[in-house]
PDB file of C-alpha atoms and ligand atoms in Angstrom:
ATOM      1  CA  MET N  41     -31.228 -51.330  73.553  1.00  0.00           C
ATOM      2  CA  PHE N  42     -29.427 -48.352  75.023  1.00  0.00           C
ATOM      3  CA  THR N  43     -31.576 -45.711  76.676  1.00  0.00           C
ATOM      4  CA  HIS N  44     -28.967 -43.519  78.350  1.00  0.00           C
ATOM      5  CA  ALA N  45     -25.550 -42.037  77.753  1.00  0.00           C
ATOM      6  CA  ILE N  46     -23.201 -40.077  79.952  1.00  0.00           C
ATOM      7  CA  THR N  47     -20.735 -37.700  78.314  1.00  0.00           C
ATOM      8  CA  ARG N  48     -18.361 -35.079  79.647  1.00  0.00           C
ATOM      9  CA  ARG N  49     -17.402 -31.819  77.954  1.00  0.00           C
ATOM     10  CA  PRO N  50     -13.697 -31.352  77.442  1.00  0.00           C
ATOM     11  CA  GLY N  51     -12.061 -28.577  79.436  1.00  0.00           C
ATOM     12  CA  PRO N  52      -9.394 -26.167  78.182  1.00  0.00           C
ATOM     13  CA  GLU N  53      -6.803 -28.524  79.689  1.00  0.00           C
ATOM     14  CA  MET N  54      -7.590 -30.971  76.882  1.00  0.00           C
ATOM     15  CA  VAL N  55      -4.688 -29.480  74.939  1.00  0.00           C
ATOM     16  CA  ASP N  56      -2.441 -31.306  77.429  1.00  0.00           C
ATOM     17  CA  GLY N  57      -4.166 -34.661  76.955  1.00  0.00           C
ATOM     18  CA  ILE N  58      -2.218 -37.832  76.250  1.00  0.00           C
ATOM     19  CA  THR N  59      -1.545 -38.566  72.625  1.00  0.00           C
ATOM     20  CA  SER N  60       0.483 -40.779  70.343  1.00  0.00           C
ATOM     21  CA  GLN N  61      -0.649 -38.804  67.274  1.00  0.00           C
ATOM     22  CA  ASN N  62       1.252 -36.178  65.387  1.00  0.00           C
ATOM     23  CA  LEU N  63      -1.796 -34.126  64.431  1.00  0.00           C
ATOM     24  CA  GLY N  64      -1.175 -31.013  66.520  1.00  0.00           C
ATOM     25  CA  LYS N  65      -3.030 -29.695  69.558  1.00  0.00           C
ATOM     26  CA  PRO N  66      -6.824 -29.843  69.525  1.00  0.00           C
ATOM     27  CA  ASP N  67      -8.728 -26.616  68.888  1.00  0.00           C
ATOM     28  CA  PHE N  68     -10.733 -26.308  72.099  1.00  0.00           C
ATOM     29  CA  GLU N  69     -13.615 -24.261  70.660  1.00  0.00           C
ATOM     30  CA  LEU N  70     -14.010 -26.645  67.736  1.00  0.00           C
ATOM     31  CA  ALA N  71     -13.820 -29.597  70.127  1.00  0.00           C
ATOM     32  CA  LEU N  72     -16.727 -28.132  72.124  1.00  0.00           C
ATOM     33  CA  GLU N  73     -18.767 -27.791  68.930  1.00  0.00           C
ATOM     34  CA  GLN N  74     -17.942 -31.344  67.901  1.00  0.00           C
ATOM     35  CA  HIS N  75     -18.820 -32.577  71.372  1.00  0.00           C
ATOM     36  CA  ASP N  76     -22.207 -30.818  71.180  1.00  0.00           C
ATOM     37  CA  ALA N  77     -22.841 -32.447  67.800  1.00  0.00           C
ATOM     38  CA  TYR N  78     -21.885 -35.843  69.233  1.00  0.00           C
ATOM     39  CA  CYS N  79     -24.364 -35.442  72.098  1.00  0.00           C
ATOM     40  CA  ARG N  80     -27.038 -34.233  69.677  1.00  0.00           C
ATOM     41  CA  THR N  81     -26.498 -37.331  67.535  1.00  0.00           C
ATOM     42  CA  LEU N  82     -26.949 -39.620  70.544  1.00  0.00           C
ATOM     43  CA  ARG N  83     -30.163 -37.779  71.426  1.00  0.00           C
ATOM     44  CA  ASP N  84     -31.396 -38.086  67.830  1.00  0.00           C
ATOM     45  CA  LEU N  85     -30.843 -41.844  68.195  1.00  0.00           C
ATOM     46  CA  GLY N  86     -33.178 -41.874  71.173  1.00  0.00           C
ATOM     47  CA  LEU N  87     -30.822 -41.680  74.122  1.00  0.00           C
ATOM     48  CA  ASP N  88     -31.289 -39.634  77.245  1.00  0.00           C
ATOM     49  CA  VAL N  89     -27.891 -37.903  77.396  1.00  0.00           C
ATOM     50  CA  THR N  90     -26.374 -36.472  80.562  1.00  0.00           C
ATOM     51  CA  VAL N  91     -23.540 -34.044  79.834  1.00  0.00           C
ATOM     52  CA  LEU N  92     -21.145 -33.527  82.741  1.00  0.00           C
ATOM     53  CA  ASP N  93     -18.836 -30.558  83.130  1.00  0.00           C
ATOM     54  CA  ALA N  94     -15.120 -31.064  82.660  1.00  0.00           C
ATOM     55  CA  ALA N  95     -13.225 -32.440  85.646  1.00  0.00           C
ATOM     56  CA  PRO N  96     -10.367 -30.021  86.445  1.00  0.00           C
ATOM     57  CA  GLY N  97      -6.990 -31.725  86.716  1.00  0.00           C
ATOM     58  CA  PHE N  98      -7.909 -34.416  84.195  1.00  0.00           C
ATOM     59  CA  PRO N  99      -7.049 -33.286  80.641  1.00  0.00           C
ATOM     60  CA  ASP N 100      -8.498 -36.506  79.167  1.00  0.00           C
ATOM     61  CA  CYS N 101     -11.738 -36.374  81.157  1.00  0.00           C
ATOM     62  CA  CYS N 102     -13.992 -36.154  78.093  1.00  0.00           C
ATOM     63  CA  PHE N 103     -13.051 -39.776  77.286  1.00  0.00           C
ATOM     64  CA  VAL N 104     -15.522 -41.103  79.838  1.00  0.00           C
ATOM     65  CA  GLU N 105     -15.697 -44.575  78.346  1.00  0.00           C
ATOM     66  CA  ASP N 106     -12.411 -45.432  80.025  1.00  0.00           C
ATOM     67  CA  THR N 107     -13.646 -44.703  83.542  1.00  0.00           C
ATOM     68  CA  ALA N 108     -16.263 -47.429  83.891  1.00  0.00           C
ATOM     69  CA  VAL N 109     -17.850 -50.520  82.421  1.00  0.00           C
ATOM     70  CA  VAL N 110     -21.616 -50.383  82.544  1.00  0.00           C
ATOM     71  CA  CYS N 111     -24.145 -53.112  81.868  1.00  0.00           C
ATOM     72  CA  ALA N 112     -27.831 -53.435  82.669  1.00  0.00           C
ATOM     73  CA  GLU N 113     -27.295 -54.534  86.254  1.00  0.00           C
ATOM     74  CA  VAL N 114     -24.203 -52.744  87.490  1.00  0.00           C
ATOM     75  CA  ALA N 115     -21.622 -50.021  86.857  1.00  0.00           C
ATOM     76  CA  VAL N 116     -18.027 -51.078  87.472  1.00  0.00           C
ATOM     77  CA  LEU N 117     -15.583 -48.232  88.144  1.00  0.00           C
ATOM     78  CA  THR N 118     -12.265 -48.939  86.488  1.00  0.00           C
ATOM     79  CA  PRO N 119      -8.871 -47.797  87.830  1.00  0.00           C
ATOM     80  CA  LEU N 120      -7.262 -46.385  84.711  1.00  0.00           C
ATOM     81  CA  GLY N 121      -3.861 -47.585  83.616  1.00  0.00           C
ATOM     82  CA  ALA N 122      -2.635 -44.176  82.409  1.00  0.00           C
ATOM     83  CA  PRO N 123      -0.874 -42.464  85.337  1.00  0.00           C
ATOM     84  CA  SER N 124      -2.325 -39.004  84.546  1.00  0.00           C
ATOM     85  CA  ARG N 125      -5.831 -40.501  84.491  1.00  0.00           C
ATOM     86  CA  GLN N 126      -5.666 -42.443  87.756  1.00  0.00           C
ATOM     87  CA  GLY N 127      -8.532 -41.357  89.983  1.00  0.00           C
ATOM     88  CA  GLU N 128     -10.576 -40.067  87.060  1.00  0.00           C
ATOM     89  CA  GLN N 129     -13.063 -42.876  87.611  1.00  0.00           C
ATOM     90  CA  LEU N 130     -14.073 -41.387  90.971  1.00  0.00           C
ATOM     91  CA  THR N 131     -15.284 -38.218  89.247  1.00  0.00           C
ATOM     92  CA  ILE N 132     -17.937 -40.216  87.374  1.00  0.00           C
ATOM     93  CA  GLU N 133     -19.123 -42.270  90.338  1.00  0.00           C
ATOM     94  CA  PRO N 134     -21.853 -39.883  91.610  1.00  0.00           C
ATOM     95  CA  GLU N 135     -23.504 -39.755  88.187  1.00  0.00           C
ATOM     96  CA  LEU N 136     -23.310 -43.520  87.673  1.00  0.00           C
ATOM     97  CA  ALA N 137     -24.692 -44.114  91.156  1.00  0.00           C
ATOM     98  CA  ARG N 138     -27.887 -42.318  90.082  1.00  0.00           C
ATOM     99  CA  HIS N 139     -28.509 -45.138  87.609  1.00  0.00           C
ATOM    100  CA  LYS N 140     -26.884 -48.372  88.847  1.00  0.00           C
ATOM    101  CA  PRO N 141     -25.314 -50.064  91.832  1.00  0.00           C
ATOM    102  CA  VAL N 142     -21.609 -49.218  91.635  1.00  0.00           C
ATOM    103  CA  VAL N 143     -18.738 -51.670  92.131  1.00  0.00           C
ATOM    104  CA  ARG N 144     -15.188 -50.344  92.413  1.00  0.00           C
ATOM    105  CA  ILE N 145     -12.198 -52.226  91.034  1.00  0.00           C
ATOM    106  CA  VAL N 146      -9.019 -51.184  92.851  1.00  0.00           C
ATOM    107  CA  PRO N 147      -5.297 -51.227  91.918  1.00  0.00           C
ATOM    108  CA  PRO N 148      -3.090 -53.145  91.352  1.00  0.00           C
ATOM    109  CA  ALA N 149      -5.883 -54.272  89.041  1.00  0.00           C
ATOM    110  CA  LEU N 150      -5.903 -51.791  86.155  1.00  0.00           C
ATOM    111  CA  ILE N 151      -8.500 -51.608  83.431  1.00  0.00           C
ATOM    112  CA  GLU N 152      -9.845 -48.991  81.036  1.00  0.00           C
ATOM    113  CA  GLY N 153     -13.267 -49.176  79.433  1.00  0.00           C
ATOM    114  CA  GLY N 154     -11.718 -48.721  75.997  1.00  0.00           C
ATOM    115  CA  ASP N 155     -10.386 -52.242  76.366  1.00  0.00           C
ATOM    116  CA  VAL N 156     -13.825 -53.722  77.021  1.00  0.00           C
ATOM    117  CA  LEU N 157     -16.362 -54.662  74.368  1.00  0.00           C
ATOM    118  CA  LEU N 158     -19.752 -55.943  75.519  1.00  0.00           C
ATOM    119  CA  VAL N 159     -21.815 -57.977  73.061  1.00  0.00           C
ATOM    120  CA  ASP N 160     -24.977 -59.575  74.436  1.00  0.00           C
ATOM    121  CA  LYS N 161     -23.860 -61.282  77.654  1.00  0.00           C
ATOM    122  CA  THR N 162     -20.136 -61.492  76.849  1.00  0.00           C
ATOM    123  CA  PHE N 163     -17.415 -59.038  77.799  1.00  0.00           C
ATOM    124  CA  PHE N 164     -14.376 -59.165  75.527  1.00  0.00           C
ATOM    125  CA  VAL N 165     -11.434 -57.654  77.380  1.00  0.00           C
ATOM    126  CA  GLY N 166      -8.203 -56.834  75.575  1.00  0.00           C
ATOM    127  CA  LEU N 167      -5.011 -56.734  77.588  1.00  0.00           C
ATOM    128  CA  SER N 168      -3.010 -53.586  76.840  1.00  0.00           C
ATOM    129  CA  ASP N 169      -0.643 -51.083  78.411  1.00  0.00           C
ATOM    130  CA  ARG N 170      -3.728 -49.772  80.237  1.00  0.00           C
ATOM    131  CA  THR N 171      -5.420 -53.033  81.233  1.00  0.00           C
ATOM    132  CA  ASN N 172      -3.722 -55.883  83.072  1.00  0.00           C
ATOM    133  CA  ALA N 173      -4.782 -59.464  83.756  1.00  0.00           C
ATOM    134  CA  GLN N 174      -5.844 -58.555  87.311  1.00  0.00           C
ATOM    135  CA  GLY N 175      -8.102 -55.852  85.898  1.00  0.00           C
ATOM    136  CA  ALA N 176      -9.726 -58.307  83.504  1.00  0.00           C
ATOM    137  CA  ALA N 177     -10.171 -60.848  86.315  1.00  0.00           C
ATOM    138  CA  ALA N 178     -11.692 -58.224  88.619  1.00  0.00           C
ATOM    139  CA  LEU N 179     -14.191 -57.222  85.940  1.00  0.00           C
ATOM    140  CA  ALA N 180     -15.071 -60.880  85.383  1.00  0.00           C
ATOM    141  CA  ASP N 181     -15.705 -61.267  89.128  1.00  0.00           C
ATOM    142  CA  ALA N 182     -17.929 -58.177  89.186  1.00  0.00           C
ATOM    143  CA  VAL N 183     -20.164 -59.220  86.306  1.00  0.00           C
ATOM    144  CA  ARG N 184     -20.244 -63.024  86.691  1.00  0.00           C
ATOM    145  CA  PRO N 185     -23.031 -62.891  89.321  1.00  0.00           C
ATOM    146  CA  HIS N 186     -25.187 -61.165  86.699  1.00  0.00           C
ATOM    147  CA  GLY N 187     -24.716 -63.944  84.148  1.00  0.00           C
ATOM    148  CA  TYR N 188     -21.944 -62.451  81.991  1.00  0.00           C
ATOM    149  CA  ASP N 189     -19.007 -64.338  80.511  1.00  0.00           C
ATOM    150  CA  THR N 190     -15.653 -62.647  80.128  1.00  0.00           C
ATOM    151  CA  VAL N 191     -13.256 -63.494  77.324  1.00  0.00           C
ATOM    152  CA  VAL N 192      -9.738 -62.162  77.809  1.00  0.00           C
ATOM    153  CA  ILE N 193      -7.780 -61.420  74.660  1.00  0.00           C
ATOM    154  CA  ALA N 194      -4.086 -60.676  74.287  1.00  0.00           C
ATOM    155  CA  CYS N 195      -4.497 -58.441  71.252  1.00  0.00           C
ATOM    156  CA  CYS N 196      -2.463 -56.100  69.090  1.00  0.00           C
ATOM    157  CA  PRO N 197      -0.218 -53.429  70.551  1.00  0.00           C
ATOM    158  CA  SER N 198      -2.806 -50.667  70.040  1.00  0.00           C
ATOM    159  CA  LEU N 199      -3.906 -48.122  72.613  1.00  0.00           C
ATOM    160  CA  HIS N 200      -7.085 -50.022  73.410  1.00  0.00           C
ATOM    161  CA  PHE N 201      -8.886 -53.173  72.280  1.00  0.00           C
ATOM    162  CA  LYS N 202     -11.587 -50.976  70.748  1.00  0.00           C
ATOM    163  CA  THR N 203      -8.928 -49.220  68.694  1.00  0.00           C
ATOM    164  CA  ASP N 204      -8.970 -52.527  66.793  1.00  0.00           C
ATOM    165  CA  VAL N 205     -12.347 -54.174  67.270  1.00  0.00           C
ATOM    166  CA  ASN N 206     -15.897 -52.779  67.432  1.00  0.00           C
ATOM    167  CA  PHE N 207     -19.371 -54.261  67.134  1.00  0.00           C
ATOM    168  CA  ILE N 208     -21.653 -52.824  64.425  1.00  0.00           C
ATOM    169  CA  GLY N 209     -24.772 -54.976  64.795  1.00  0.00           C
ATOM    170  CA  ASN N 210     -25.917 -58.036  62.793  1.00  0.00           C
ATOM    171  CA  ASP N 211     -23.275 -60.229  64.476  1.00  0.00           C
ATOM    172  CA  THR N 212     -20.635 -58.139  62.722  1.00  0.00           C
ATOM    173  CA  ILE N 213     -17.440 -56.523  63.951  1.00  0.00           C
ATOM    174  CA  LEU N 214     -15.090 -54.007  62.423  1.00  0.00           C
ATOM    175  CA  VAL N 215     -11.659 -55.458  62.931  1.00  0.00           C
ATOM    176  CA  SER N 216      -8.009 -54.688  62.228  1.00  0.00           C
ATOM    177  CA  PRO N 217      -6.018 -57.112  60.056  1.00  0.00           C
ATOM    178  CA  CYS N 218      -4.032 -57.889  63.182  1.00  0.00           C
ATOM    179  CA  CYS N 219      -7.086 -59.053  65.178  1.00  0.00           C
ATOM    180  CA  ASP N 220      -8.867 -60.663  62.226  1.00  0.00           C
ATOM    181  CA  SER N 221      -7.677 -64.174  63.000  1.00  0.00           C
ATOM    182  CA  LEU N 222      -8.225 -64.155  66.763  1.00  0.00           C
ATOM    183  CA  PRO N 223     -10.062 -67.393  67.640  1.00  0.00           C
ATOM    184  CA  GLU N 224     -11.989 -65.561  70.377  1.00  0.00           C
ATOM    185  CA  LEU N 225     -13.694 -63.469  67.670  1.00  0.00           C
ATOM    186  CA  ALA N 226     -14.520 -66.343  65.327  1.00  0.00           C
ATOM    187  CA  ARG N 227     -18.265 -66.233  66.126  1.00  0.00           C
ATOM    188  CA  PHE N 228     -18.636 -62.834  64.384  1.00  0.00           C
ATOM    189  CA  ARG N 229     -18.821 -61.763  60.761  1.00  0.00           C
ATOM    190  CA  HIS N 230     -15.734 -59.678  60.133  1.00  0.00           C
ATOM    191  CA  VAL N 231     -15.391 -56.421  58.236  1.00  0.00           C
ATOM    192  CA  VAL N 232     -11.661 -55.791  58.011  1.00  0.00           C
ATOM    193  CA  VAL N 233     -10.605 -52.135  58.115  1.00  0.00           C
ATOM    194  CA  GLU N 234      -7.129 -51.716  56.698  1.00  0.00           C
ATOM    195  CA  ASP N 235      -4.473 -49.603  58.346  1.00  0.00           C
ATOM    196  CA  ASP N 236      -4.980 -46.610  56.026  1.00  0.00           C
ATOM    197  CA  GLU N 237      -8.343 -46.061  57.741  1.00  0.00           C
ATOM    198  CA  ALA N 238      -7.373 -47.458  61.131  1.00  0.00           C
ATOM    199  CA  TYR N 239      -9.059 -44.654  63.078  1.00  0.00           C
ATOM    200  CA  ALA N 240     -12.442 -45.572  61.585  1.00  0.00           C
ATOM    201  CA  ARG N 241     -12.383 -49.011  63.227  1.00  0.00           C
ATOM    202  CA  ASN N 242     -13.732 -47.151  66.210  1.00  0.00           C
ATOM    203  CA  CYS N 243     -17.331 -46.749  65.072  1.00  0.00           C
ATOM    204  CA  LEU N 244     -20.170 -46.561  67.579  1.00  0.00           C
ATOM    205  CA  TYR N 245     -23.237 -48.790  67.331  1.00  0.00           C
ATOM    206  CA  ILE N 246     -26.413 -47.345  68.896  1.00  0.00           C
ATOM    207  CA  ASN N 247     -29.694 -49.203  68.591  1.00  0.00           C
ATOM    208  CA  GLY N 248     -29.432 -50.177  64.928  1.00  0.00           C
ATOM    209  CA  THR N 249     -27.402 -47.222  63.670  1.00  0.00           C
ATOM    210  CA  VAL N 250     -23.631 -47.013  63.311  1.00  0.00           C
ATOM    211  CA  ILE N 251     -21.953 -43.646  63.888  1.00  0.00           C
ATOM    212  CA  VAL N 252     -18.919 -43.414  61.607  1.00  0.00           C
ATOM    213  CA  PRO N 253     -16.183 -40.763  61.887  1.00  0.00           C
ATOM    214  CA  ALA N 254     -16.013 -38.276  58.990  1.00  0.00           C
ATOM    215  CA  GLY N 255     -13.230 -38.699  56.467  1.00  0.00           C
ATOM    216  CA  PHE N 256     -13.086 -42.477  56.030  1.00  0.00           C
ATOM    217  CA  PRO N 257     -15.023 -43.277  52.838  1.00  0.00           C
ATOM    218  CA  LYS N 258     -13.845 -46.868  52.465  1.00  0.00           C
ATOM    219  CA  THR N 259     -14.949 -47.813  55.955  1.00  0.00           C
ATOM    220  CA  LEU N 260     -18.245 -45.957  55.538  1.00  0.00           C
ATOM    221  CA  ALA N 261     -18.956 -47.945  52.368  1.00  0.00           C
ATOM    222  CA  LYS N 262     -18.046 -51.218  54.071  1.00  0.00           C
ATOM    223  CA  VAL N 263     -20.309 -50.492  57.031  1.00  0.00           C
ATOM    224  CA  GLN N 264     -23.186 -49.478  54.748  1.00  0.00           C
ATOM    225  CA  ALA N 265     -22.696 -52.676  52.738  1.00  0.00           C
ATOM    226  CA  THR N 266     -23.688 -54.669  55.835  1.00  0.00           C
ATOM    227  CA  GLY N 267     -27.159 -53.083  55.560  1.00  0.00           C
ATOM    228  CA  VAL N 268     -27.019 -51.099  58.784  1.00  0.00           C
ATOM    229  CA  LYS N 269     -28.007 -47.420  58.963  1.00  0.00           C
ATOM    230  CA  THR N 270     -25.139 -44.951  59.338  1.00  0.00           C
ATOM    231  CA  VAL N 271     -24.602 -41.401  60.574  1.00  0.00           C
ATOM    232  CA  VAL N 272     -21.328 -39.569  59.957  1.00  0.00           C
ATOM    233  CA  ILE N 273     -19.935 -37.026  62.405  1.00  0.00           C
ATOM    234  CA  ASP N 274     -16.651 -35.161  62.639  1.00  0.00           C
ATOM    235  CA  VAL N 275     -14.533 -35.760  65.742  1.00  0.00           C
ATOM    236  CA  SER N 276     -11.228 -34.493  64.335  1.00  0.00           C
ATOM    237  CA  GLU N 277     -10.240 -32.651  67.519  1.00  0.00           C
ATOM    238  CA  PHE N 278     -10.620 -35.766  69.668  1.00  0.00           C
ATOM    239  CA  ARG N 279      -8.677 -37.830  67.174  1.00  0.00           C
ATOM    240  CA  LYS N 280      -5.716 -35.572  67.930  1.00  0.00           C
ATOM    241  CA  LEU N 281      -5.751 -37.133  71.414  1.00  0.00           C
ATOM    242  CA  ASP N 282      -6.271 -40.727  70.233  1.00  0.00           C
ATOM    243  CA  GLY N 283      -9.950 -40.419  71.125  1.00  0.00           C
ATOM    244  CA  GLY N 284     -12.589 -42.069  68.985  1.00  0.00           C
ATOM    245  CA  LEU N 285     -16.361 -42.239  68.932  1.00  0.00           C
ATOM    246  CA  THR N 286     -16.841 -44.881  71.595  1.00  0.00           C
ATOM    247  CA  CYS N 287     -14.606 -43.201  74.138  1.00  0.00           C
ATOM    248  CA  LEU N 288     -16.731 -40.050  74.313  1.00  0.00           C
ATOM    249  CA  SER N 289     -19.637 -41.726  76.121  1.00  0.00           C
ATOM    250  CA  LEU N 290     -20.807 -44.416  78.478  1.00  0.00           C
ATOM    251  CA  ARG N 291     -23.938 -46.109  77.146  1.00  0.00           C
ATOM    252  CA  PHE N 292     -26.472 -48.234  78.970  1.00  0.00           C
TER     253      PHE N 292
HETATM  254  C1  CIR L 254      -5.839 -41.407  76.473  1.00  0.00           C
HETATM  255  O1  CIR L 254      -4.748 -41.657  75.968  1.00  0.00           O
HETATM  256  O2  CIR L 254      -6.212 -41.930  77.524  1.00  0.00           O
HETATM  257  C2  CIR L 254      -6.736 -40.413  75.779  1.00  0.00           C
HETATM  258  N1  CIR L 254      -5.939 -39.393  75.186  1.00  0.00           N
HETATM  259  C3  CIR L 254      -7.578 -41.104  74.740  1.00  0.00           C
HETATM  260  C4  CIR L 254      -8.494 -42.132  75.309  1.00  0.00           C
HETATM  261  C5  CIR L 254      -9.290 -42.822  74.257  1.00  0.00           C
HETATM  262  N2  CIR L 254     -10.180 -43.742  74.846  1.00  0.00           N
HETATM  263  C6  CIR L 254     -10.808 -44.696  74.197  1.00  0.00           C
HETATM  264  O3  CIR L 254     -10.589 -44.869  73.020  1.00  0.00           O
HETATM  265  N3  CIR L 254     -11.643 -45.469  74.881  1.00  0.00           N
END
């Protein structure tokens, strides 16, 4: 069960955030409204939500998921692989320290939270342009004393592992065709999301409800067919920066 979430409002600098999309610049005012709605949804699902102010100098600072990996026992600060985001993890440390003991991973280990999926007591870590093998090993070292296993996966060439794979409850994952046959994921039921709705692979599971991004009817139907409750919200302005639903919060 999650009880808390930390989010961070985007700042006007978000228009200079990193992107691989060709969807235009985000509309800052609309992004603020969508961010408010996102936080409201988490509250409606029972979470105590802390909303931080934007961190000047970090255009991608609203994507807090990448700055840390949090589990029940500890918060692990992650040195981000994107050069313009390096150091961003330190801006979240004071807030995390209010809740958990904090462990810092340091370069040359690099790891972003978007590459880390926690299910029960297992961390699945995808290697990517943002996360290297040293980063995965450092995370494993930080969480092993608390009884967690770490499974390292050399996955598809996507931005993050959770661009391709997300947990939606009932032992089920949403998965890209490319990651569908990974032996490390064989223990799960798979719901394959085809490339025409690739963005919707990044759904967010909160305590029995799956938040699904607006505009992806096939994925919504597939998620609903698993029997789980769903809520749909629009995060179009964050999509313009490659940001999905999971990356807008840290949950614990
Ligand atoms: C970035 O490229 O770092 C941001 N524009 C998007 C980060 C998305 N993070 C995530 O999916 N965990």
